[in-house]
Coordinates of C-alpha atoms in Angstrom, one line a residue:
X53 CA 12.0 -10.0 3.1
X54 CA 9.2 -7.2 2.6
X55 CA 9.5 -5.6 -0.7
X56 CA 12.3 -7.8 -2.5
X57 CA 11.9 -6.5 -5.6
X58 CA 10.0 -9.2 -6.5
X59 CA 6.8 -7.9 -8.7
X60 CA 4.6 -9.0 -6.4
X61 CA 5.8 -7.3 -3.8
X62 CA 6.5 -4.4 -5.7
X63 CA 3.1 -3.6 -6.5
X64 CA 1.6 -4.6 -3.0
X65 CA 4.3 -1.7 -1.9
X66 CA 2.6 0.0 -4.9
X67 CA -0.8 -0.4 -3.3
X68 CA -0.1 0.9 0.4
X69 CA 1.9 3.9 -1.4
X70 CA -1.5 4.6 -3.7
X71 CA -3.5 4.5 -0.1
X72 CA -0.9 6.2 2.1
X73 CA -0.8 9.1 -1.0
X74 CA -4.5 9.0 -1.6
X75 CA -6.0 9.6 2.0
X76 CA -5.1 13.5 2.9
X77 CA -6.7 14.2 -0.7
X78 CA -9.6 11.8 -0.2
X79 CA -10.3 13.5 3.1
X80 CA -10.1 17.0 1.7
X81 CA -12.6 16.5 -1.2
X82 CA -15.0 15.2 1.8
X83 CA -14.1 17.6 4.0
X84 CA -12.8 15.7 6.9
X85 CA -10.4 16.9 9.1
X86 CA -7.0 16.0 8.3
X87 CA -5.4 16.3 11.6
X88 CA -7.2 13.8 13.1
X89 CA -8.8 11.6 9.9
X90 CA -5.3 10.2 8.7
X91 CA -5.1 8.2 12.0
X92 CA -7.7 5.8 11.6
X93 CA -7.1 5.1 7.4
X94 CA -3.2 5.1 8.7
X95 CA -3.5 2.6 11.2
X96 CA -6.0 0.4 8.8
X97 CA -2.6 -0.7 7.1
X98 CA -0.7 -2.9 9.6
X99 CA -4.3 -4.6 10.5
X100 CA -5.2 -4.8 7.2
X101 CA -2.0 -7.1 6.4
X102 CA -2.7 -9.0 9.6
X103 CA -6.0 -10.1 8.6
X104 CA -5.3 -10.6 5.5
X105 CA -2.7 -13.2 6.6
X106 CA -4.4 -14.4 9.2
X107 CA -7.6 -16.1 7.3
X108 CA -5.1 -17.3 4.6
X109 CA -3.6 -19.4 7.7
X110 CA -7.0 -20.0 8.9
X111 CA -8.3 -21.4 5.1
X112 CA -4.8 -23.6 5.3
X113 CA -3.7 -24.9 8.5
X114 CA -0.8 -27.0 6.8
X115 CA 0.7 -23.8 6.8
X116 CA 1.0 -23.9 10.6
X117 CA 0.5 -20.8 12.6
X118 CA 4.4 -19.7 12.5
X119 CA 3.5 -17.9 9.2
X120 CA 1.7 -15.2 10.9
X121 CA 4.7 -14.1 11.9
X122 CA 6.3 -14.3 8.5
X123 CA 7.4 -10.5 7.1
X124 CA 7.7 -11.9 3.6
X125 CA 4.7 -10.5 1.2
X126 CA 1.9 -13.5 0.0
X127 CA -0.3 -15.9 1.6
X128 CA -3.0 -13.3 1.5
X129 CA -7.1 -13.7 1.4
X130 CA -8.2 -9.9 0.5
X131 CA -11.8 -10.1 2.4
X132 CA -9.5 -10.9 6.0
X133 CA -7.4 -7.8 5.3
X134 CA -10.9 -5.7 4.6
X135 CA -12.3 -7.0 7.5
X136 CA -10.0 -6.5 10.3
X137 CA -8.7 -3.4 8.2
X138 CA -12.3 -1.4 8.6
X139 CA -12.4 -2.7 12.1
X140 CA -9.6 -0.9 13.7
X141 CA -10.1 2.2 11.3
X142 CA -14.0 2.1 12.5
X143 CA -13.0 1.7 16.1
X144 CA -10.5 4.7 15.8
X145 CA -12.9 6.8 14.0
X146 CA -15.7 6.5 16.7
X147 CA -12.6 7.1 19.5
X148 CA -11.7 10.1 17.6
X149 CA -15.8 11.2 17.2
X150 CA -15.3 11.6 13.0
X151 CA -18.0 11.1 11.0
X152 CA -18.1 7.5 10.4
X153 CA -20.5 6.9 7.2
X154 CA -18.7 9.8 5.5
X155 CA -15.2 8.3 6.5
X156 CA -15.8 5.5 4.9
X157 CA -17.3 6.7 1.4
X158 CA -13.7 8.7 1.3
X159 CA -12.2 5.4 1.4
X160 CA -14.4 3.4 -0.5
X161 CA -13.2 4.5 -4.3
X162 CA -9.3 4.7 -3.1
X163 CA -9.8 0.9 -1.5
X164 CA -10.4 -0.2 -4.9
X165 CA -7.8 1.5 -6.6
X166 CA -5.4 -0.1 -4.1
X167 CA -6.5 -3.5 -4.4
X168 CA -6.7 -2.7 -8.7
X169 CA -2.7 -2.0 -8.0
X170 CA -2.1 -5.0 -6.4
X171 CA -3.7 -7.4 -8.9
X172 CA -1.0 -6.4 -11.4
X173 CA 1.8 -7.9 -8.9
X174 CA -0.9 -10.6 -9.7
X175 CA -0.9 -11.0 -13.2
X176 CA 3.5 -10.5 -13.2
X177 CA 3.3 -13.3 -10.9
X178 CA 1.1 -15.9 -12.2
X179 CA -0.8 -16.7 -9.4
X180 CA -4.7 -16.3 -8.5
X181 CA -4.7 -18.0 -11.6
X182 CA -7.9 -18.9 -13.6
X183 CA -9.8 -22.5 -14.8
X184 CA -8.8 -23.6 -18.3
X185 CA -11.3 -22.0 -20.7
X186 CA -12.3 -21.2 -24.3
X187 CA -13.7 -18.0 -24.6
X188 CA -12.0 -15.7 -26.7
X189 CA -10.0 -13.6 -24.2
X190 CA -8.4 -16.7 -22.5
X191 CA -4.3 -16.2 -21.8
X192 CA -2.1 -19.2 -22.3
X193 CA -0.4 -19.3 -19.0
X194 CA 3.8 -19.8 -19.2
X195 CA 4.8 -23.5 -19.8
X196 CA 6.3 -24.8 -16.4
X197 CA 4.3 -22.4 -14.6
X198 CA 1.8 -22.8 -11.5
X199 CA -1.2 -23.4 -13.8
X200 CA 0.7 -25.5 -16.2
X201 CA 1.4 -27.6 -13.5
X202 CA -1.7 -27.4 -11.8
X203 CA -3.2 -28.7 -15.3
X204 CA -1.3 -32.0 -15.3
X205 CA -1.7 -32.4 -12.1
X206 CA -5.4 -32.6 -12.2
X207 CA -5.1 -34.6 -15.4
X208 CA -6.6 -31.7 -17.6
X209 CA -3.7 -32.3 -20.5
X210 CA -1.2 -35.4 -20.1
X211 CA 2.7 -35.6 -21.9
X212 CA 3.7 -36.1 -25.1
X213 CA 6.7 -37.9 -26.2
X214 CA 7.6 -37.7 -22.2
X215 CA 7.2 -34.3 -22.2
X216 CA 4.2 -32.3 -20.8
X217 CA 1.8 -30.9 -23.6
X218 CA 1.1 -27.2 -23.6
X219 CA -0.9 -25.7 -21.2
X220 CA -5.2 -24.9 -22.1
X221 CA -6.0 -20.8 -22.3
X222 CA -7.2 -20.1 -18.5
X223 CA -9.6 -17.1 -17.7
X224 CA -7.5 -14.1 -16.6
X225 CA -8.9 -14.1 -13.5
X226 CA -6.5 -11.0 -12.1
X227 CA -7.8 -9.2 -14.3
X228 CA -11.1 -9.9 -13.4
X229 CA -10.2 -8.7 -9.9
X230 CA -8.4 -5.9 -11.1
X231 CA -11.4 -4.3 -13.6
X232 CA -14.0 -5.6 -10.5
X233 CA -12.3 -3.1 -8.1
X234 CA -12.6 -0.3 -10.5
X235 CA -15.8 -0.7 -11.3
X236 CA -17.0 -0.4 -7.3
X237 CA -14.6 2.4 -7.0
X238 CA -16.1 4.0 -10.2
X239 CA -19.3 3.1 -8.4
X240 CA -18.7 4.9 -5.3
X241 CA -17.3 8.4 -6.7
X242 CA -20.6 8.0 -8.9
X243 CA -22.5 8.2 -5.5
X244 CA -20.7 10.7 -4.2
X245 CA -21.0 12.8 -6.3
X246 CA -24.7 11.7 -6.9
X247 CA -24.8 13.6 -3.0
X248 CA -26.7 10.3 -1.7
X249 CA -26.8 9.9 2.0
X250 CA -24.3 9.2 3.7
X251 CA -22.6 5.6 3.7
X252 CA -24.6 4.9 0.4
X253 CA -21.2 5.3 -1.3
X254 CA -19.7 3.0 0.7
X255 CA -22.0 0.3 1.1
X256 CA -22.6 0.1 -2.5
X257 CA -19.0 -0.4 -3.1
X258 CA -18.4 -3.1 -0.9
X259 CA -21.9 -4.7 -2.5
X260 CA -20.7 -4.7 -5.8
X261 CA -17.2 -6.0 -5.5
X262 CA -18.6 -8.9 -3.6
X263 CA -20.9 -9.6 -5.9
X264 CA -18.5 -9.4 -9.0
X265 CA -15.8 -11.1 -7.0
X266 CA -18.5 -13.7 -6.3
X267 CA -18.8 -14.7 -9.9
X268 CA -15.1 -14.5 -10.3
X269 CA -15.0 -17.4 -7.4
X270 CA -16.4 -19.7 -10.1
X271 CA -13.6 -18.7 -12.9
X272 CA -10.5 -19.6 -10.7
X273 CA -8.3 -22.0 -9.8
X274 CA -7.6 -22.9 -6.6
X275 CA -4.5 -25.8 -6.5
X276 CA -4.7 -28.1 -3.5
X277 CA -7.5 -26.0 -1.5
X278 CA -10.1 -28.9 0.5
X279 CA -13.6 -28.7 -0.9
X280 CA -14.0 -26.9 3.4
X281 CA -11.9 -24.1 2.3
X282 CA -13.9 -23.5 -0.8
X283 CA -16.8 -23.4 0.7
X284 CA -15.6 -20.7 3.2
X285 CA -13.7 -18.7 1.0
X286 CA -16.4 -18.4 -1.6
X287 CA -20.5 -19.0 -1.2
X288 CA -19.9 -18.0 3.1
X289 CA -17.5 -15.2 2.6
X290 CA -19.1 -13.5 -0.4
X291 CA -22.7 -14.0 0.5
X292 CA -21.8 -12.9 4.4
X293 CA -20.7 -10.1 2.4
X294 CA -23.0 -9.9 -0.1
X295 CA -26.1 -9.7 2.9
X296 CA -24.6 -7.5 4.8
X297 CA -24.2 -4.9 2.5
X298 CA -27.4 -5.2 1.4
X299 CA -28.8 -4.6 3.9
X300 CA -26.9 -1.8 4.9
X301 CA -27.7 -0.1 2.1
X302 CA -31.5 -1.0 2.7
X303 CA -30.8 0.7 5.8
X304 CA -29.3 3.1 4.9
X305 CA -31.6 4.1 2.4
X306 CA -34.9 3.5 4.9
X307 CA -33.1 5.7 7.6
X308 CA -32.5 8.6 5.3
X309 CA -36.2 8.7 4.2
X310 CA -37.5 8.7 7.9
X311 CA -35.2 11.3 8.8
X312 CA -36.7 13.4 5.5
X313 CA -40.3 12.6 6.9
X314 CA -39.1 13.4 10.4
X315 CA -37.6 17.0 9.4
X316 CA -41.2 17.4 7.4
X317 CA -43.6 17.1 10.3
X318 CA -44.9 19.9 11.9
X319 CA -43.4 20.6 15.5
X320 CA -45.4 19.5 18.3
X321 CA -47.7 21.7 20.9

């Protein structure tokens, strides 16, 4: 059942009530409508879960297509929910005629909050856990838990005395996740308020946190996934990603500077 109680699905309640709170005042501070801006960033929501749900079916067909269906919270690959989220918020906001570019740098910092919120149902819950490691700020994950078992399983630490040994430090890969978003949300209110053109903000953000989710692909566990669904959901995903935000900001950036030469030229006999 949606929102049990559970932590997980607390915090992903958590997460739609930081972006269904956050988007009048995100609007304001850019100076967007309200009476028609809400409507696209509203309607991002139910698509956004959809998506999200949908290439975490797609990534594991054992799961069979019934889950799609399936109101219970989980089973969710972020970069489907942003995808098919910005879609129908894009499409509304060019059937409503708002400014698109500065939509989205609105939205940029408060995405990231959202998805920061959301990692801590993460971290309570014990899964996107990380790869046994032996760095310094490694957590020892719960004994019996999913990355306990995932170690024995994969032969990474054996039994003792008929009992399984204690589970290896793991990289806190939620974390990661969690400190990633906030730093490409810190990003785009930098820009912002930097006055940059236009979907600079936004670009940038989604740039960075694929990059730094990128390098967090090589950091986590991913128990049972086929080496096909690691490929897609890491190197193709993040370096789609990774491409086509750069060169939207390339864009971006180019197009700005001919519309500055543009505006310079001398009008024309």
């Amino acid at each position: 059942m949606i929102f049990s109680g559970h932590p997980y699905d607390v915090f992903i309640g958590a997460a739609v009530l930081v972006w269904l709170a956050g988007v009048p005042l995100a609007l304001r501070l850019m100076h967007i409508p309200l009476s028609k801006g809400i409507w696209p960033a509203y309607a991002a929501v139910p698509f956004a879960f959809f998506g999200a749900r949908l290439l975490n079916v797609l990534l594991h067909p054992e799961s069979g297509a019934a889950q799609l269906l399936d109101l219970d919270l989980g089973s969710f690959t972020l970069y489907g929910g942003l995808l098919l989220g910005t879609a129908g918020a894009y499409l509304l906001c060019m059937a409503l005629r708002l400014p698109r570019r500065r939509y989205f740098d609105a939205l940029a910092p408060l995405c990231g909050l959202g998805i920061a919120v959301s990692r801590i149902g993460c971290i309570l819950n014990g899964c996107c856990f990380g790869l046994p490691t032996q760095l310094p700020w490694g957590i020892t994950p719960p004994y019996g838990g999913a990355a306990h078992e995932m170690q024995l399983d994969t032969g990474q630490i054996g039994t003792l005395f008929a009992l399984p040994e204690p589970p290896l430090p793991i990289h806190p890969t939620q974390a990661y996740e969690l400190i990633a978003a906030l730093l490409s949300a810190g990003l785009a209110v930098y820009l912002i308020k930097k006055r940059v053109p236009d979907g600079v903000p936004a670009a940038a953000f989604g740039l960075s946190l694929s990059v730094l989710r990128l390098l967090i692909f090589f950091a986590r566990a991913f128990p049972g996934a086929s080496g096909l669904s690691l490929l897609i959901r890491g190197p193709v995903t993040f370096g789609v990603s990774i491409l086509f935000f750069g060169g939207l900001l390339v864009w971006l950036l180019k197009y700005d500077k001919l519309l500055k030469y543009d505006k310079k030229k001398p009008p024309q006999i």
